[in-house]
Amino acid sequence: MAGILLSHTEKVYITHGVKNEYRSDGRSNIDYRPMELETDVVSHASGSARLRLANTDILVGVKTEIDVPKPDKPGLGKIEFFVDCSANATPEFEGRGGEQLANSISNIMLRAYQSAQAFNLKQLCIFEGKQCWKLYIDILVTLCRIGEKCVVDPTAEEESCSLVSLIVGVTGNPKYYNDYEDEEELPAFEAKCSVISMHGPGSVSPQNLRDAINQGIIAAVCLDEALGKTLFRERRDTEQFKRHSYGFLK
Amino acid sequence: MPLDYKRFNGPEDSVSYKRFTADYLKSYDELHSELIDETGHRKDGRAMDEARPMYVRGNFVSQAKGSSYIEMRGTKVVCSVFDPREIVHQNEFSTVGLLFCEVKFAPFACKRQRQSHVPDSEEKALSVALRKAVGPTVCCQLFANFQIDIFVYIIESDGSCLAAAITAAGLALANAAVPMFDVVTASSVAIIGDKIFIDPTEDEEHLAMISPDTNTNHGVITMARLNGLMQIADFRQIGSLDIECILKVTDILEQECQKVFPKIQKTLVGYVKNGIMEQKRLSEEGKAREAKLKDKMLEWRSSIVNNSV
């Protein structure tokens, strides 16, 4: 990204706008930009997904291998994250430039999936103490940057005005990820926070932090629902006919 | 764990002997019941909302510009801060200064496993967290194009390591006379079900990270606070917690951070006072020496004059 240069007036414009709940592209403070999600883009990986959000493009691949479980956790599988910010995204990521961002993203992912309520590693166990599945999750950031804050899903201009950003990870609603055949007794679901992490060179007042966490969770839950419904629909569609694959050409 | 090829490593598939002791086979419920006894006190006799007593000291490492040592019963942390130096590996001029933070565990620090000499992902994550917590207080614009090194060494770890490291780093930076906006203190909390453990020990933290089979709250939250400005510098949560719990814990953590603040203040003021008294004493000594030398000089001159006469 050839550096976002904003004049002082532009920064004031953006911050005042956010205070009054409107942004330069017409969204409210908790609206996401339209997102495109496509699964199964990489045929050699066990699973893959591509997410496009305005100018940000991320490719995630999941590979599975059979491995020996850790000696102190014989009944659990393993999951490993690797994030690579490629120089395709922005020239700043060339060489080891993107390493800091990559490290912080993989740290957050690791913490987000630490709890069994986010992702149960027991599912990955094959034979307790002897064999388990190991999932390698590789994340490739191909275009620009990612962020989430009090203004949900900021544009690059908004992000360059901000001093602090907060990342909130929320556990997914199991309703969409399992096959519930009939209208069974679904357990009452309450979204739980899996990871909260702050970024940026500034500090925040306690009230702002509380508001930000609240807003983040609301937005994350909406996003999760939309995502779940889309995946559900996709699974239903692929069962019926061969779907048209878009890939990267679009 | 990454191997350090410059050192002799033990056989790769060696496992801690503790795996084969009776302690290891305890179930989650047994471990949980061990943490709190019938009177509602924890294993080390504290109440649920009681933090461990803290010993704080500055000027600990003589070779460093500023340093500190913090001890909270089993958690012992040393921090050293060095003079600003040119930013390493960078050719272009940067208009702000940089903070380089490194957190390292001693190999014998953790009771569960031996730490390797090569920093592993947990230590790297702690270094990033420390940088985020301490970054807002330091006036980086006053040392443009320079970096200040902060090294934290955890000698013994018994829970709340990140909180201790952040507090130690804040104190060491102040001890090194690095220009800062405020004093930063940190504290952490472990949540298991509906019980909140303030300033958790390693056992409590370990259990809080394991998820029980039921869908209950569990996790660890660490918060760093700028006490004069009353702002939150860093907030880190791991585990699985619902929103009311997080908001309640935010209040608790703010108060805990506030409680640590007077100790740090007192330590710093003590060192400033000592510094002033030391200066006074040195300058008086200097004057006394000067006076003696002057007398000697006059004596010598007068003896020469006498001899030549």
Coordinates of C-alpha atoms in Angstrom, one line a residue:
Chain A
M1 CA 0.0 0.0 0.0
A2 CA 1.7 3.2 -1.1
G3 CA 1.3 4.8 2.3
I4 CA -2.0 6.3 3.3
L5 CA -1.4 10.1 3.5
L6 CA -4.2 11.9 5.3
S7 CA -4.3 15.6 6.0
H8 CA -5.3 16.7 9.5
T9 CA -8.7 17.9 8.2
E10 CA -9.4 14.5 6.7
K11 CA -8.5 12.8 10.0
V12 CA -10.8 15.1 11.9
Y13 CA -13.6 14.5 9.4
I14 CA -13.3 10.7 9.9
T15 CA -13.2 10.8 13.7
H16 CA -16.1 13.2 13.9
G17 CA -18.1 11.1 11.5
V18 CA -17.5 8.0 13.6
K19 CA -18.7 9.9 16.7
N20 CA -22.0 10.6 14.9
E21 CA -22.3 7.0 13.6
Y22 CA -21.7 7.5 10.0
R23 CA -18.7 6.7 7.8
S24 CA -17.3 7.8 4.5
D25 CA -18.8 4.9 2.6
G26 CA -22.3 5.2 4.2
R27 CA -22.0 2.3 6.7
S28 CA -22.8 2.6 10.4
N29 CA -20.3 1.8 13.0
I30 CA -21.0 -1.9 13.2
D31 CA -21.6 -2.7 9.6
Y32 CA -19.2 -5.0 7.7
R33 CA -18.3 -4.5 4.1
P34 CA -19.6 -7.2 1.8
M35 CA -17.5 -10.3 2.1
E36 CA -16.9 -13.0 -0.4
L37 CA -16.1 -16.5 0.8
E38 CA -15.3 -19.4 -1.4
T39 CA -14.3 -22.9 -0.2
D40 CA -12.4 -25.7 -1.8
V41 CA -10.2 -23.4 -3.9
V42 CA -7.0 -25.4 -3.5
S43 CA -7.6 -29.0 -4.7
H44 CA -4.6 -30.5 -3.0
A45 CA -5.4 -29.3 0.4
S46 CA -7.9 -31.2 2.6
G47 CA -9.8 -28.0 3.0
S48 CA -9.3 -24.5 1.9
A49 CA -11.1 -21.2 1.9
R50 CA -10.6 -17.8 0.3
L51 CA -12.0 -14.7 1.9
R52 CA -12.2 -11.4 0.1
L53 CA -13.1 -8.2 2.1
A54 CA -12.9 -5.1 0.0
N55 CA -9.1 -4.9 -0.7
T56 CA -8.0 -7.6 1.6
D57 CA -7.6 -11.1 0.2
I58 CA -6.8 -14.1 2.4
L59 CA -6.2 -17.7 1.4
V60 CA -6.4 -20.4 4.1
G61 CA -5.4 -24.0 3.5
V62 CA -5.8 -26.9 5.9
K63 CA -3.7 -30.1 5.5
T64 CA -4.2 -33.1 7.7
E65 CA -1.5 -35.6 8.7
I66 CA -1.4 -38.5 11.1
D67 CA 0.9 -37.8 14.0
V68 CA 1.7 -39.1 17.5
P69 CA -0.1 -37.1 20.2
K70 CA 1.8 -35.1 22.7
P71 CA 2.9 -37.2 25.7
D72 CA 1.2 -35.0 28.2
K73 CA -2.1 -34.8 26.2
P74 CA -2.7 -38.3 24.8
G75 CA -6.4 -37.9 24.1
L76 CA -6.1 -34.7 22.0
G77 CA -5.1 -34.0 18.5
K78 CA -2.8 -31.2 17.3
I79 CA -3.4 -28.0 15.4
E80 CA -0.8 -25.7 14.1
F81 CA -1.1 -22.3 12.5
F82 CA 1.2 -20.7 10.1
V83 CA 0.7 -17.2 8.7
D84 CA 2.5 -15.9 5.8
C85 CA 2.2 -12.3 4.7
S86 CA 3.4 -12.4 1.1
A87 CA 5.0 -9.5 -0.6
N88 CA 2.1 -9.5 -3.0
A89 CA 0.1 -7.8 -0.4
T90 CA 2.1 -4.7 0.1
P91 CA 5.8 -3.9 -0.6
E92 CA 6.3 -3.5 3.2
F93 CA 5.9 -7.3 3.5
E94 CA 8.9 -7.9 1.4
G95 CA 11.6 -10.1 3.1
R96 CA 11.0 -10.1 6.8
G97 CA 8.8 -7.1 6.9
G98 CA 5.6 -9.0 7.3
E99 CA 7.0 -11.2 10.1
Q100 CA 5.7 -9.1 13.0
L101 CA 2.1 -9.0 11.6
A102 CA 2.4 -12.8 10.8
N103 CA 3.6 -13.6 14.3
S104 CA 0.9 -11.6 16.0
I105 CA -1.8 -13.2 13.8
S106 CA -0.6 -16.7 14.5
N107 CA -0.4 -15.9 18.3
I108 CA -4.0 -14.7 18.2
M109 CA -5.1 -17.8 16.3
L110 CA -3.3 -20.1 18.7
R111 CA -5.0 -18.4 21.7
A112 CA -8.4 -18.4 20.0
Y113 CA -8.3 -22.1 19.4
Q114 CA -6.8 -22.9 22.8
S115 CA -10.1 -23.6 24.5
A116 CA -11.9 -26.8 23.7
Q117 CA -15.1 -24.8 23.5
A118 CA -13.7 -23.1 20.4
F119 CA -12.4 -26.2 18.8
N120 CA -12.3 -29.6 20.4
L121 CA -9.1 -31.3 19.8
K122 CA -10.6 -34.6 21.1
Q123 CA -12.2 -34.9 17.7
L124 CA -8.8 -35.3 16.2
C125 CA -7.8 -38.2 18.3
I126 CA -7.6 -41.6 16.5
F127 CA -6.1 -43.9 19.0
E128 CA -5.4 -42.5 22.4
G129 CA -1.7 -42.2 23.1
K130 CA -0.7 -43.6 19.7
Q131 CA -2.1 -41.6 16.8
C132 CA -3.9 -38.5 16.2
W133 CA -4.7 -36.1 13.4
K134 CA -2.6 -33.0 13.1
L135 CA -4.1 -30.1 11.2
Y136 CA -1.8 -27.6 9.6
I137 CA -3.5 -24.4 8.9
D138 CA -1.7 -22.1 6.6
I139 CA -2.9 -18.6 6.2
L140 CA -1.6 -16.5 3.3
V141 CA -2.4 -12.8 3.4
T142 CA -2.3 -11.8 -0.2
L143 CA -3.6 -8.3 -0.2
C144 CA -3.4 -5.4 2.2
R145 CA -4.3 -5.6 5.9
I146 CA -6.9 -6.8 8.4
G147 CA -8.4 -5.1 11.3
E148 CA -11.4 -4.9 13.6
K149 CA -12.3 -2.2 16.1
C150 CA -14.8 0.1 17.7
V151 CA -15.6 0.9 14.1
V152 CA -16.1 -2.5 12.9
D153 CA -14.1 -3.5 9.8
P154 CA -12.3 -0.2 9.1
T155 CA -11.1 1.0 5.7
A156 CA -7.4 1.7 5.4
E157 CA -8.0 5.4 5.9
E158 CA -9.9 4.8 9.1
E159 CA -7.2 2.5 10.4
S160 CA -4.5 5.0 9.8
C161 CA -6.4 7.4 12.0
S162 CA -6.7 5.0 14.9
L163 CA -4.4 4.6 17.8
V164 CA -5.7 1.4 19.2
S165 CA -7.5 -1.6 17.8
L166 CA -9.1 -4.5 19.5
I167 CA -9.5 -8.0 18.0
V168 CA -12.2 -10.2 19.4
G169 CA -12.7 -13.8 18.6
V170 CA -16.0 -15.5 19.3
T171 CA -16.8 -19.2 19.4
G172 CA -19.0 -20.3 16.6
N173 CA -22.6 -21.4 17.1
P174 CA -22.6 -25.3 16.7
K175 CA -26.0 -25.1 15.0
Y176 CA -24.4 -24.4 11.7
Y177 CA -21.4 -26.6 11.9
N178 CA -23.0 -29.9 12.7
D179 CA -25.7 -31.8 10.9
Y180 CA -28.8 -31.4 12.9
E181 CA -31.3 -33.5 11.0
D182 CA -34.5 -32.5 12.6
E183 CA -35.5 -29.7 15.0
E184 CA -33.8 -31.3 18.0
E185 CA -33.4 -29.8 21.3
L186 CA -30.5 -27.4 20.4
P187 CA -28.6 -26.4 23.5
A188 CA -29.1 -22.8 24.4
F189 CA -26.3 -21.0 22.7
E190 CA -24.5 -18.1 24.1
A191 CA -21.6 -16.6 22.3
K192 CA -18.4 -16.7 24.3
C193 CA -15.2 -14.8 23.8
S194 CA -12.3 -16.9 22.8
V195 CA -9.6 -14.3 22.5
I196 CA -9.3 -10.6 23.0
S197 CA -6.2 -8.8 22.0
M198 CA -5.2 -5.1 21.7
H199 CA -2.9 -3.6 19.0
G200 CA -1.6 -0.2 18.2
P201 CA 0.6 2.3 19.9
G202 CA -2.0 3.9 22.2
S203 CA -4.0 3.2 25.3
V204 CA -7.7 3.3 25.9
S205 CA -10.0 4.4 28.7
P206 CA -11.9 1.6 30.5
Q207 CA -15.3 2.7 29.3
N208 CA -14.1 2.7 25.7
L209 CA -12.7 -0.8 26.2
R210 CA -16.0 -2.1 27.5
D211 CA -17.9 -0.5 24.6
A212 CA -15.5 -1.9 22.1
I213 CA -15.7 -5.4 23.5
N214 CA -19.5 -5.2 23.5
Q215 CA -19.6 -3.9 19.9
G216 CA -17.1 -6.5 18.8
I217 CA -19.0 -9.4 20.1
I218 CA -22.3 -8.2 18.6
A219 CA -20.7 -7.8 15.2
A220 CA -18.9 -11.1 15.5
V221 CA -22.1 -13.0 16.4
C222 CA -23.9 -11.4 13.3
L223 CA -21.0 -12.4 11.2
D224 CA -20.9 -15.9 12.5
E225 CA -24.6 -16.3 11.7
A226 CA -24.2 -15.0 8.2
L227 CA -21.3 -17.3 7.7
G228 CA -23.0 -20.3 9.1
K229 CA -26.0 -19.8 6.9
T230 CA -23.9 -19.4 3.8
L231 CA -21.9 -22.6 4.5
F232 CA -25.1 -24.5 5.2
R233 CA -26.5 -23.3 1.9
E234 CA -23.3 -24.2 0.0
R235 CA -23.3 -27.7 1.4
R236 CA -26.9 -28.2 0.3
D237 CA -26.1 -26.8 -3.1
T238 CA -23.1 -29.0 -3.8
E239 CA -25.1 -32.1 -3.0
Q240 CA -27.5 -31.2 -5.7
F241 CA -25.3 -30.2 -8.6
K242 CA -21.7 -29.4 -9.5
R243 CA -21.2 -25.9 -8.6
H244 CA -19.5 -23.3 -10.7
S245 CA -16.1 -22.6 -9.4
Y246 CA -14.9 -19.0 -9.4
G247 CA -11.4 -19.3 -8.3
F248 CA -9.1 -16.4 -8.6
L249 CA -10.0 -15.2 -12.0
K250 CA -12.9 -13.1 -10.9
Chain B
M1 CA 10.4 -27.0 21.0
P2 CA 13.1 -25.6 18.6
L3 CA 16.5 -27.1 19.2
D4 CA 19.6 -25.0 19.9
Y5 CA 22.3 -26.6 17.8
K6 CA 25.1 -24.8 19.5
R7 CA 24.4 -26.6 22.7
F8 CA 24.2 -30.3 23.6
N9 CA 20.6 -31.3 23.7
G10 CA 19.3 -34.4 25.5
P11 CA 17.8 -37.2 23.5
E12 CA 14.8 -35.8 21.6
D13 CA 12.1 -38.1 22.9
S14 CA 12.9 -37.7 26.6
V15 CA 9.9 -36.9 28.8
S16 CA 9.6 -35.3 32.2
Y17 CA 9.7 -37.9 35.0
K18 CA 6.6 -36.2 36.5
R19 CA 4.5 -37.9 33.9
F20 CA 4.9 -41.1 35.8
T21 CA 3.9 -39.8 39.2
A22 CA 0.6 -40.2 40.8
D23 CA 0.0 -36.4 40.6
Y24 CA -0.1 -36.6 36.8
L25 CA -3.1 -38.9 36.7
K26 CA -5.4 -36.7 38.7
S27 CA -8.5 -35.9 36.9
Y28 CA -9.8 -32.3 36.2
D29 CA -12.3 -32.5 39.1
E30 CA -9.7 -33.7 41.6
L31 CA -7.4 -30.9 40.6
H32 CA -10.2 -28.4 40.8
S33 CA -11.2 -29.5 44.3
E34 CA -7.6 -29.3 45.4
L35 CA -7.5 -25.6 44.6
I36 CA -10.0 -24.4 47.1
D37 CA -10.5 -25.9 50.6
E38 CA -13.6 -26.0 52.8
T39 CA -13.1 -22.5 54.2
G40 CA -13.0 -20.9 50.8
H41 CA -9.2 -20.4 50.9
R42 CA -6.8 -21.3 48.2
K43 CA -3.9 -23.8 48.4
D44 CA -1.5 -21.2 49.7
G45 CA -3.9 -19.8 52.3
R46 CA -5.0 -16.7 50.4
A47 CA -8.6 -15.6 50.0
M48 CA -10.0 -15.6 46.4
D49 CA -9.6 -11.9 46.0
E50 CA -6.2 -11.6 47.7
A51 CA -3.1 -10.9 45.6
R52 CA 0.3 -12.2 46.7
P53 CA 2.6 -9.8 48.7
M54 CA 5.0 -8.2 46.3
Y55 CA 8.7 -7.3 46.9
V56 CA 9.9 -4.6 44.5
R57 CA 13.4 -3.3 44.1
G58 CA 15.2 -1.1 41.6
N59 CA 18.9 -0.7 40.8
F60 CA 19.2 -4.5 40.8
V61 CA 21.6 -5.0 37.8
S62 CA 24.7 -2.9 38.2
Q63 CA 25.6 -3.0 34.5
A64 CA 22.3 -1.8 33.2
K65 CA 21.1 1.8 32.9
G66 CA 18.0 0.9 34.9
S67 CA 16.8 -2.4 36.3
S68 CA 14.2 -3.9 38.7
Y69 CA 13.4 -7.1 40.5
I70 CA 9.9 -8.2 41.4
E71 CA 9.1 -11.1 43.5
M72 CA 5.6 -12.4 44.3
R73 CA 6.3 -15.6 46.3
G74 CA 7.0 -18.1 43.6
T75 CA 7.2 -15.7 40.7
K76 CA 10.6 -14.0 40.4
V77 CA 11.3 -11.6 37.6
V78 CA 14.3 -9.4 36.7
C79 CA 14.2 -6.6 34.2
S80 CA 17.1 -4.6 32.7
V81 CA 16.9 -1.5 30.5
F82 CA 19.9 -0.3 28.5
D83 CA 20.9 3.1 27.1
P84 CA 19.4 4.0 23.7
R85 CA 21.4 2.8 20.7
E86 CA 21.0 3.1 17.0
I87 CA 18.2 1.0 15.6
V88 CA 19.7 -2.3 14.5
H89 CA 19.1 -3.5 11.0
Q90 CA 17.6 -0.3 9.7
N91 CA 19.0 2.1 7.2
E92 CA 16.2 4.7 6.9
F93 CA 15.7 7.4 9.5
S94 CA 12.7 6.9 11.7
T95 CA 11.0 9.9 13.4
V96 CA 10.1 7.9 16.5
G97 CA 12.1 5.8 18.8
L98 CA 11.7 2.1 19.0
L99 CA 11.3 -0.3 22.0
F100 CA 12.9 -3.7 21.7
C101 CA 11.4 -6.1 24.3
E102 CA 12.6 -9.6 25.0
V103 CA 11.1 -11.9 27.6
K104 CA 13.0 -15.1 28.5
F105 CA 12.4 -17.9 30.9
A106 CA 15.3 -19.4 32.7
P107 CA 15.6 -23.1 31.7
F108 CA 14.7 -24.1 35.3
A109 CA 11.9 -21.5 35.7
C110 CA 8.9 -23.6 35.0
K111 CA 7.9 -26.6 37.1
R112 CA 6.2 -28.5 34.3
Q113 CA 8.9 -28.6 31.7
R114 CA 12.4 -27.4 30.9
Q115 CA 12.6 -24.3 28.8
S116 CA 15.0 -24.3 25.9
H117 CA 17.6 -21.6 25.3
V118 CA 16.1 -20.7 22.0
P119 CA 13.0 -18.5 22.4
D120 CA 9.9 -20.5 21.7
S121 CA 6.5 -19.2 20.5
E122 CA 5.2 -18.6 24.1
E123 CA 8.2 -16.3 24.9
K124 CA 7.8 -14.5 21.6
A125 CA 4.2 -13.9 22.4
L126 CA 5.1 -12.6 25.8
S127 CA 7.6 -10.2 24.2
V128 CA 5.0 -8.8 21.9
A129 CA 2.5 -8.4 24.8
L130 CA 5.1 -6.6 26.9
R131 CA 5.9 -4.3 24.0
K132 CA 2.2 -3.5 23.6
A133 CA 1.8 -2.8 27.3
V134 CA 4.8 -0.6 27.8
G135 CA 4.7 1.2 24.4
P136 CA 2.0 3.7 25.3
T137 CA 3.9 5.1 28.3
V138 CA 7.3 5.7 26.8
C139 CA 7.8 9.1 25.0
C140 CA 9.2 7.6 21.8
Q141 CA 9.3 10.9 20.0
L142 CA 12.1 12.0 22.4
F143 CA 14.6 9.5 21.1
A144 CA 14.1 9.5 17.3
N145 CA 16.0 6.9 15.4
F146 CA 17.1 5.1 18.5
Q147 CA 16.0 2.0 20.2
I148 CA 15.8 1.2 23.9
D149 CA 16.3 -2.5 24.9
I150 CA 14.2 -4.0 27.6
F151 CA 15.2 -7.5 28.7
V152 CA 13.0 -9.4 31.1
Y153 CA 14.3 -12.6 32.6
I154 CA 12.0 -14.9 34.5
I155 CA 14.0 -16.7 37.1
E156 CA 11.1 -18.6 38.6
S157 CA 7.6 -18.8 37.3
D158 CA 4.5 -19.5 39.5
G159 CA 1.7 -17.8 37.6
S160 CA 1.1 -14.1 36.6
C161 CA 4.4 -14.0 34.7
L162 CA 3.2 -11.5 32.2
A163 CA 1.8 -9.2 34.8
A164 CA 5.0 -9.3 36.8
A165 CA 7.1 -8.7 33.7
I166 CA 5.1 -5.6 32.7
T167 CA 5.3 -4.1 36.2
A168 CA 9.0 -4.8 36.3
A169 CA 9.6 -3.3 32.9
G170 CA 7.7 -0.1 33.9
L171 CA 9.8 0.2 37.1
A172 CA 13.1 -0.5 35.3
L173 CA 12.3 2.1 32.6
A174 CA 11.6 4.7 35.3
N175 CA 14.8 3.7 37.1
A176 CA 16.7 4.2 33.8
A177 CA 15.3 7.8 33.5
V178 CA 13.6 7.0 30.2
P179 CA 11.1 9.8 29.6
M180 CA 7.6 8.3 30.3
F181 CA 4.0 9.6 30.5
D182 CA 2.9 7.4 33.4
V183 CA 3.7 4.4 35.5
V184 CA 2.4 1.2 34.2
T185 CA 1.3 -1.7 36.4
A186 CA -0.4 -5.0 35.5
S187 CA -2.2 -7.8 37.1
S188 CA -4.0 -11.0 36.0
V189 CA -6.9 -13.1 36.9
A190 CA -7.8 -16.7 36.3
I191 CA -11.5 -17.8 35.9
I192 CA -12.7 -21.3 36.5
G193 CA -16.5 -21.7 36.3
D194 CA -17.9 -19.0 38.4
K195 CA -14.8 -18.6 40.6
I196 CA -12.4 -15.7 40.0
F197 CA -8.8 -16.2 41.3
I198 CA -6.9 -13.0 41.6
D199 CA -3.2 -13.2 41.0
P200 CA -3.3 -16.9 40.1
T201 CA -0.5 -19.3 40.8
E202 CA 0.8 -21.7 38.1
D203 CA -1.6 -24.5 39.2
E204 CA -4.6 -22.2 39.0
E205 CA -3.6 -20.9 35.6
H206 CA -3.0 -24.3 34.3
L207 CA -6.4 -25.5 35.3
A208 CA -8.0 -22.4 34.0
M209 CA -6.6 -23.2 30.6
I210 CA -8.0 -26.7 30.5
S211 CA -11.6 -26.7 29.3
P212 CA -14.0 -28.7 31.4
D213 CA -16.5 -31.0 29.6
T214 CA -19.4 -28.7 30.3
N215 CA -19.7 -25.4 28.6
T216 CA -18.5 -23.3 31.5
N217 CA -16.3 -20.3 31.6
H218 CA -12.6 -20.7 31.9
G219 CA -9.7 -18.5 31.0
V220 CA -7.0 -16.1 32.0
I221 CA -7.1 -12.3 31.6
T222 CA -4.1 -10.0 32.0
M223 CA -4.5 -6.2 32.0
A224 CA -1.9 -3.4 32.1
R225 CA -3.0 0.0 33.3
L226 CA -1.6 3.5 33.2
N227 CA -2.4 4.7 36.7
G228 CA -2.1 8.4 36.6
L229 CA -4.0 8.7 33.3
M230 CA -6.4 5.9 34.3
Q231 CA -6.2 4.3 30.9
I232 CA -5.8 0.7 29.9
A233 CA -2.6 0.0 28.0
D234 CA -3.1 -3.7 27.3
F235 CA -5.9 -6.2 27.7
R236 CA -5.3 -9.9 26.9
Q237 CA -7.8 -12.7 27.2
I238 CA -7.4 -16.4 26.5
G239 CA -9.8 -19.2 27.1
S240 CA -13.6 -19.1 26.7
L241 CA -15.6 -16.5 28.6
D242 CA -18.9 -14.9 28.3
I243 CA -19.3 -11.2 28.0
E244 CA -20.6 -10.4 31.6
C245 CA -17.7 -12.2 33.1
I246 CA -15.3 -10.2 31.0
L247 CA -16.9 -6.9 32.0
K248 CA -16.9 -7.8 35.6
V249 CA -13.3 -8.9 35.6
T250 CA -12.3 -5.6 33.9
D251 CA -13.4 -3.7 37.0
I252 CA -11.6 -6.1 39.3
L253 CA -8.4 -5.9 37.3
E254 CA -8.5 -2.1 37.3
Q255 CA -8.6 -2.1 41.1
E256 CA -5.8 -4.7 41.4
C257 CA -3.5 -2.6 39.1
Q258 CA -4.3 0.4 41.2
K259 CA -3.3 -1.4 44.4
V260 CA 0.2 -2.2 43.0
F261 CA 0.8 1.5 42.0
P262 CA 1.7 2.9 45.5
K263 CA 4.5 0.3 45.9
I264 CA 6.1 1.3 42.6
Q265 CA 5.7 5.0 43.4
K266 CA 7.3 4.6 46.8
T267 CA 10.2 2.7 45.4
L268 CA 10.9 5.3 42.7
V269 CA 10.6 8.2 45.2
G270 CA 13.0 6.4 47.5
Y271 CA 15.6 6.0 44.8
V272 CA 15.2 9.7 43.8
K273 CA 15.7 10.8 47.4
N274 CA 18.7 8.5 47.7
G275 CA 20.1 9.9 44.5
I276 CA 19.8 13.5 45.7
M277 CA 21.4 12.7 49.1
E278 CA 24.2 10.8 47.4
Q279 CA 24.8 13.8 45.1
K280 CA 24.9 16.1 48.1
R281 CA 27.3 13.9 50.0
L282 CA 29.6 13.5 47.0
S283 CA 29.7 17.3 46.3
E284 CA 30.4 18.0 50.0
E285 CA 33.2 15.4 49.9
G286 CA 34.5 17.0 46.8
K287 CA 34.6 20.4 48.4
A288 CA 36.4 19.1 51.4
R289 CA 39.0 17.5 49.2
E290 CA 39.4 20.7 47.2
A291 CA 39.9 22.7 50.4
K292 CA 42.6 20.3 51.6
L293 CA 44.4 20.4 48.3
K294 CA 44.3 24.2 48.4
D295 CA 45.9 24.2 51.9
K296 CA 48.6 21.9 50.7
M297 CA 49.3 24.1 47.7
L298 CA 49.6 27.2 49.8
E299 CA 51.9 25.3 52.2
W300 CA 54.1 24.2 49.4
R301 CA 54.3 27.6 47.8
S302 CA 55.2 29.2 51.1
S303 CA 57.9 26.6 51.7
I304 CA 59.5 27.3 48.3
V305 CA 59.4 31.0 49.0
N306 CA 61.1 30.3 52.4
N307 CA 63.7 28.1 50.9
S308 CA 64.6 30.5 48.2
V309 CA 65.0 33.4 50.6

